[in-house]
Amino acid sequence: MNRLGLWRYFVVPIIISLVVAVGIIVAAYGLSDNLGALISKAWIFDWGKEAFAVVAEILSVIMIITFGFIIYKAVVMALSAPFMSPVSEKIEADLRPGERFYRNTDFNDQLWRGIRINARNLGMELLWTVPIFFLGLIPVIGLIAPILLFCMQAYYAGFGNMDYTLERHFGYSDSIRFVKRNRGSAIGNGLVFMTVLIIPVIGLILVLPLSVTAASLRTVQLMDKEQPKLIDYAN
């Protein structure tokens, strides 16, 4: 990042990251009590009502944190796409000096691509989160639910980071297939993304610079492995 002078491209995405995170935290704080009260109404018996109210409050916190992470990733990655694409381009140009691989896309094209990919990923995450969440309510078996949730969110985080490079070479459907073929790399990148994001404040600042740079490097390596001679997909 220092050698290629990439830090300046991360200024706006970092601001986006901080603003979105603060907005989600404020919303979560306001919703936690209401959601907990709503869940507690499911217990219709007098006995154990106070105990269930505590459980309901814990469940509401878990749900808010889970969905907060999902929404944060989708919004930040979509809005940051026009700023992350130049980062990915510079990294690829450094790895492939003299090769032509740029597609003729502008700010709006990159933003629309980011919104489309991350809206699709958001829908898939929500689709999987609900059954995994209910799986977590099952004794013993439910212990694997947090691991499944973390890995699922990691996959889609890595997906979004890899797509900043893929958008120059593949169309929408081909990019999805590419990430599915290399889901291990997507999960690996996303695990770092999620882990860094947990670090208070600093995580919100460093999460995109570290994960996007790493994803760009890895995605170029994967494309070289699948196709040693780069084809200009723009044509």
CSV table of C-alpha atoms in Angstrom, one decimal:
chain,number,residue,atom,x,y,z
A,1,MET,CA,0.0,0.0,0.0
A,2,ASN,CA,2.8,2.4,0.8
A,3,ARG,CA,4.9,1.5,-2.3
A,4,LEU,CA,1.9,2.0,-4.7
A,5,GLY,CA,0.6,5.1,-2.8
A,6,LEU,CA,-2.8,3.4,-2.2
A,7,TRP,CA,-3.7,5.1,1.1
A,8,ARG,CA,-5.3,8.1,-0.5
A,9,TYR,CA,-7.9,6.0,-2.2
A,10,PHE,CA,-9.1,4.7,1.2
A,11,VAL,CA,-10.0,8.1,2.7
A,12,VAL,CA,-13.6,8.3,1.4
A,13,PRO,CA,-14.3,4.5,2.1
A,14,ILE,CA,-13.0,4.9,5.7
A,15,ILE,CA,-15.4,7.9,6.2
A,16,ILE,CA,-18.2,5.8,4.7
A,17,SER,CA,-17.3,2.9,7.0
A,18,LEU,CA,-17.3,5.1,10.1
A,19,VAL,CA,-20.6,6.8,9.2
A,20,VAL,CA,-22.4,3.6,8.4
A,21,ALA,CA,-21.1,1.9,11.6
A,22,VAL,CA,-22.3,4.8,13.8
A,23,GLY,CA,-25.7,4.8,12.2
A,24,ILE,CA,-26.1,1.0,12.8
A,25,ILE,CA,-24.9,1.3,16.4
A,26,VAL,CA,-27.4,4.1,17.1
A,27,ALA,CA,-30.2,2.2,15.4
A,28,ALA,CA,-29.3,-1.0,17.3
A,29,TYR,CA,-29.3,0.8,20.6
A,30,GLY,CA,-32.8,2.2,20.0
A,31,LEU,CA,-34.2,-1.2,18.7
A,32,SER,CA,-32.7,-3.6,21.3
A,33,ASP,CA,-35.2,-2.9,24.1
A,34,ASN,CA,-38.2,-3.0,21.7
A,35,LEU,CA,-37.0,-6.3,20.0
A,36,GLY,CA,-36.3,-7.9,23.4
A,37,ALA,CA,-39.8,-7.0,24.6
A,38,LEU,CA,-41.4,-8.3,21.4
A,39,ILE,CA,-39.5,-11.7,21.7
A,40,SER,CA,-40.5,-12.0,25.4
A,41,LYS,CA,-44.2,-11.8,24.5
A,42,ALA,CA,-43.8,-15.2,22.9
A,43,TRP,CA,-43.7,-16.7,26.4
A,44,ILE,CA,-47.3,-17.0,27.4
A,45,PHE,CA,-46.8,-18.7,30.8
A,46,ASP,CA,-46.4,-17.0,34.2
A,47,TRP,CA,-43.7,-19.3,35.4
A,48,GLY,CA,-40.3,-18.6,34.1
A,49,LYS,CA,-41.4,-15.3,32.6
A,50,GLU,CA,-38.5,-13.3,34.1
A,51,ALA,CA,-35.9,-15.9,33.0
A,52,PHE,CA,-37.3,-15.8,29.5
A,53,ALA,CA,-37.2,-12.0,29.4
A,54,VAL,CA,-33.5,-12.2,30.1
A,55,VAL,CA,-33.1,-14.8,27.3
A,56,ALA,CA,-35.1,-12.6,25.0
A,57,GLU,CA,-32.9,-9.6,25.7
A,58,ILE,CA,-29.8,-11.7,24.9
A,59,LEU,CA,-31.3,-13.0,21.7
A,60,SER,CA,-32.2,-9.5,20.6
A,61,VAL,CA,-28.6,-8.4,21.1
A,62,ILE,CA,-27.3,-11.4,19.1
A,63,MET,CA,-29.8,-10.7,16.3
A,64,ILE,CA,-29.0,-7.0,16.1
A,65,ILE,CA,-25.3,-7.7,16.0
A,66,THR,CA,-25.7,-10.3,13.4
A,67,PHE,CA,-27.9,-8.3,11.1
A,68,GLY,CA,-25.8,-5.2,11.8
A,69,PHE,CA,-22.7,-6.9,10.5
A,70,ILE,CA,-24.6,-8.0,7.4
A,71,ILE,CA,-26.0,-4.6,6.6
A,72,TYR,CA,-22.7,-2.9,7.3
A,73,LYS,CA,-20.8,-5.1,4.9
A,74,ALA,CA,-23.4,-4.7,2.1
A,75,VAL,CA,-23.7,-0.9,2.4
A,76,VAL,CA,-20.0,-0.1,2.8
A,77,MET,CA,-18.8,-2.5,0.1
A,78,ALA,CA,-21.4,-1.2,-2.4
A,79,LEU,CA,-20.7,2.5,-1.8
A,80,SER,CA,-17.0,2.0,-1.7
A,81,ALA,CA,-16.8,0.2,-5.1
A,82,PRO,CA,-15.8,3.2,-7.2
A,83,PHE,CA,-13.0,4.0,-4.8
A,84,MET,CA,-11.8,0.4,-4.4
A,85,SER,CA,-11.6,-0.4,-8.1
A,86,PRO,CA,-8.6,2.0,-8.7
A,87,VAL,CA,-6.9,0.3,-5.8
A,88,SER,CA,-7.4,-3.1,-7.4
A,89,GLU,CA,-6.3,-1.7,-10.8
A,90,LYS,CA,-3.0,-0.4,-9.5
A,91,ILE,CA,-2.2,-3.7,-7.7
A,92,GLU,CA,-3.0,-5.7,-10.8
A,93,ALA,CA,-0.9,-3.3,-13.0
A,94,ASP,CA,2.0,-3.8,-10.6
A,95,LEU,CA,1.7,-7.6,-10.8
A,96,ARG,CA,1.2,-7.6,-14.6
A,97,PRO,CA,3.3,-4.8,-16.0
A,98,GLY,CA,2.7,-4.0,-19.6
A,99,GLU,CA,-0.5,-6.0,-19.9
A,100,ARG,CA,-3.9,-4.5,-20.9
A,101,PHE,CA,-6.8,-5.6,-18.8
A,102,TYR,CA,-8.9,-2.4,-18.1
A,103,ARG,CA,-12.5,-2.3,-18.9
A,104,ASN,CA,-14.1,1.0,-19.9
A,105,THR,CA,-16.1,1.6,-16.8
A,106,ASP,CA,-16.7,4.9,-15.0
A,107,PHE,CA,-17.7,5.9,-11.5
A,108,ASN,CA,-21.4,5.1,-12.1
A,109,ASP,CA,-20.7,1.7,-13.7
A,110,GLN,CA,-18.6,0.7,-10.8
A,111,LEU,CA,-21.1,1.9,-8.2
A,112,TRP,CA,-23.9,0.1,-9.9
A,113,ARG,CA,-21.8,-3.1,-10.1
A,114,GLY,CA,-21.0,-2.8,-6.4
A,115,ILE,CA,-24.7,-2.2,-5.5
A,116,ARG,CA,-25.8,-5.2,-7.7
A,117,ILE,CA,-23.3,-7.7,-6.3
A,118,ASN,CA,-23.7,-6.6,-2.7
A,119,ALA,CA,-27.5,-6.5,-2.9
A,120,ARG,CA,-27.4,-10.1,-4.2
A,121,ASN,CA,-25.0,-11.1,-1.4
A,122,LEU,CA,-27.2,-9.3,1.2
A,123,GLY,CA,-30.2,-11.3,0.0
A,124,MET,CA,-28.3,-14.6,0.2
A,125,GLU,CA,-27.0,-13.8,3.7
A,126,LEU,CA,-30.4,-13.0,5.0
A,127,LEU,CA,-31.8,-16.1,3.4
A,128,TRP,CA,-29.2,-18.3,5.3
A,129,THR,CA,-29.1,-16.3,8.5
A,130,VAL,CA,-32.7,-17.0,9.6
A,131,PRO,CA,-32.5,-20.9,9.5
A,132,ILE,CA,-29.0,-20.8,11.1
A,133,PHE,CA,-30.3,-18.5,13.8
A,134,PHE,CA,-33.1,-21.0,14.6
A,135,LEU,CA,-30.6,-23.8,14.5
A,136,GLY,CA,-28.8,-22.0,17.3
A,137,LEU,CA,-31.9,-22.5,19.5
A,138,ILE,CA,-31.5,-26.3,19.4
A,139,PRO,CA,-29.5,-27.6,22.4
A,140,VAL,CA,-26.1,-29.0,21.7
A,141,ILE,CA,-26.5,-28.9,17.9
A,142,GLY,CA,-27.0,-25.1,18.2
A,143,LEU,CA,-23.4,-24.7,19.3
A,144,ILE,CA,-22.2,-24.8,15.7
A,145,ALA,CA,-24.6,-21.9,14.7
A,146,PRO,CA,-22.2,-19.1,15.6
A,147,ILE,CA,-19.4,-20.7,13.6
A,148,LEU,CA,-21.7,-21.2,10.6
A,149,LEU,CA,-22.8,-17.5,10.8
A,150,PHE,CA,-19.3,-16.3,11.1
A,151,CYS,CA,-18.1,-18.4,8.2
A,152,MET,CA,-21.1,-17.4,6.0
A,153,GLN,CA,-20.5,-13.7,6.7
A,154,ALA,CA,-16.8,-14.2,6.0
A,155,TYR,CA,-17.6,-15.8,2.6
A,156,TYR,CA,-19.7,-12.9,1.4
A,157,ALA,CA,-17.2,-10.3,2.8
A,158,GLY,CA,-14.4,-12.0,0.8
A,159,PHE,CA,-16.8,-12.2,-2.2
A,160,GLY,CA,-17.3,-8.4,-2.2
A,161,ASN,CA,-13.5,-7.7,-1.8
A,162,MET,CA,-12.6,-10.1,-4.7
A,163,ASP,CA,-15.2,-8.5,-7.0
A,164,TYR,CA,-13.4,-5.2,-7.1
A,165,THR,CA,-10.8,-7.1,-9.3
A,166,LEU,CA,-13.3,-9.4,-11.0
A,167,GLU,CA,-15.5,-6.6,-12.3
A,168,ARG,CA,-12.8,-5.7,-14.9
A,169,HIS,CA,-12.6,-9.2,-16.3
A,170,PHE,CA,-15.9,-11.0,-15.8
A,171,GLY,CA,-19.6,-10.2,-16.1
A,172,TYR,CA,-22.0,-10.6,-13.2
A,173,SER,CA,-22.7,-14.3,-13.5
A,174,ASP,CA,-19.2,-15.3,-14.4
A,175,SER,CA,-17.9,-13.5,-11.3
A,176,ILE,CA,-20.3,-15.4,-9.1
A,177,ARG,CA,-19.1,-18.7,-10.6
A,178,PHE,CA,-15.4,-17.7,-10.1
A,179,VAL,CA,-15.9,-17.0,-6.4
A,180,LYS,CA,-17.8,-20.2,-5.9
A,181,ARG,CA,-14.9,-22.1,-7.5
A,182,ASN,CA,-12.5,-20.3,-5.1
A,183,ARG,CA,-14.7,-20.1,-2.0
A,184,GLY,CA,-11.8,-21.1,0.2
A,185,SER,CA,-10.0,-17.9,-0.7
A,186,ALA,CA,-13.1,-15.9,-0.3
A,187,ILE,CA,-13.7,-17.3,3.2
A,188,GLY,CA,-10.0,-16.8,4.2
A,189,ASN,CA,-10.1,-13.1,3.2
A,190,GLY,CA,-13.5,-12.7,4.8
A,191,LEU,CA,-12.3,-14.2,8.1
A,192,VAL,CA,-9.6,-11.5,8.3
A,193,PHE,CA,-12.2,-8.9,7.4
A,194,MET,CA,-14.5,-10.0,10.2
A,195,THR,CA,-11.7,-10.3,12.7
A,196,VAL,CA,-10.3,-6.9,12.0
A,197,LEU,CA,-13.8,-5.4,12.1
A,198,ILE,CA,-14.3,-6.6,15.7
A,199,ILE,CA,-11.4,-4.3,16.8
A,200,PRO,CA,-13.1,-1.1,18.2
A,201,VAL,CA,-12.7,2.0,16.0
A,202,ILE,CA,-9.3,0.9,14.5
A,203,GLY,CA,-11.0,-2.0,12.8
A,204,LEU,CA,-13.4,0.3,11.0
A,205,ILE,CA,-10.5,2.3,9.7
A,206,LEU,CA,-8.2,-0.6,8.7
A,207,VAL,CA,-10.7,-3.2,7.5
A,208,LEU,CA,-11.0,-2.1,3.9
A,209,PRO,CA,-7.4,-1.2,3.3
A,210,LEU,CA,-6.1,-4.5,4.5
A,211,SER,CA,-8.8,-6.8,3.1
A,212,VAL,CA,-9.2,-5.2,-0.3
A,213,THR,CA,-5.4,-5.1,-0.9
A,214,ALA,CA,-5.1,-8.8,0.2
A,215,ALA,CA,-8.1,-9.8,-1.9
A,216,SER,CA,-6.8,-8.0,-5.0
A,217,LEU,CA,-3.4,-9.8,-4.7
A,218,ARG,CA,-5.1,-13.2,-4.2
A,219,THR,CA,-7.7,-12.8,-7.0
A,220,VAL,CA,-5.0,-12.0,-9.6
A,221,GLN,CA,-3.1,-15.1,-8.4
A,222,LEU,CA,-6.2,-17.2,-8.8
A,223,MET,CA,-6.9,-15.8,-12.3
A,224,ASP,CA,-3.3,-16.6,-13.3
A,225,LYS,CA,-3.7,-20.1,-12.0
A,226,GLU,CA,-7.0,-20.7,-13.9
A,227,GLN,CA,-5.8,-18.9,-17.0
A,228,PRO,CA,-2.1,-18.3,-17.4
A,229,LYS,CA,-2.6,-15.9,-20.4
A,230,LEU,CA,-5.0,-13.1,-19.4
A,231,ILE,CA,-7.8,-12.6,-22.0
A,232,ASP,CA,-9.2,-9.2,-22.4
A,233,TYR,CA,-12.7,-10.0,-21.3
A,234,ALA,CA,-13.8,-6.4,-22.1
A,235,ASN,CA,-13.8,-7.4,-25.8
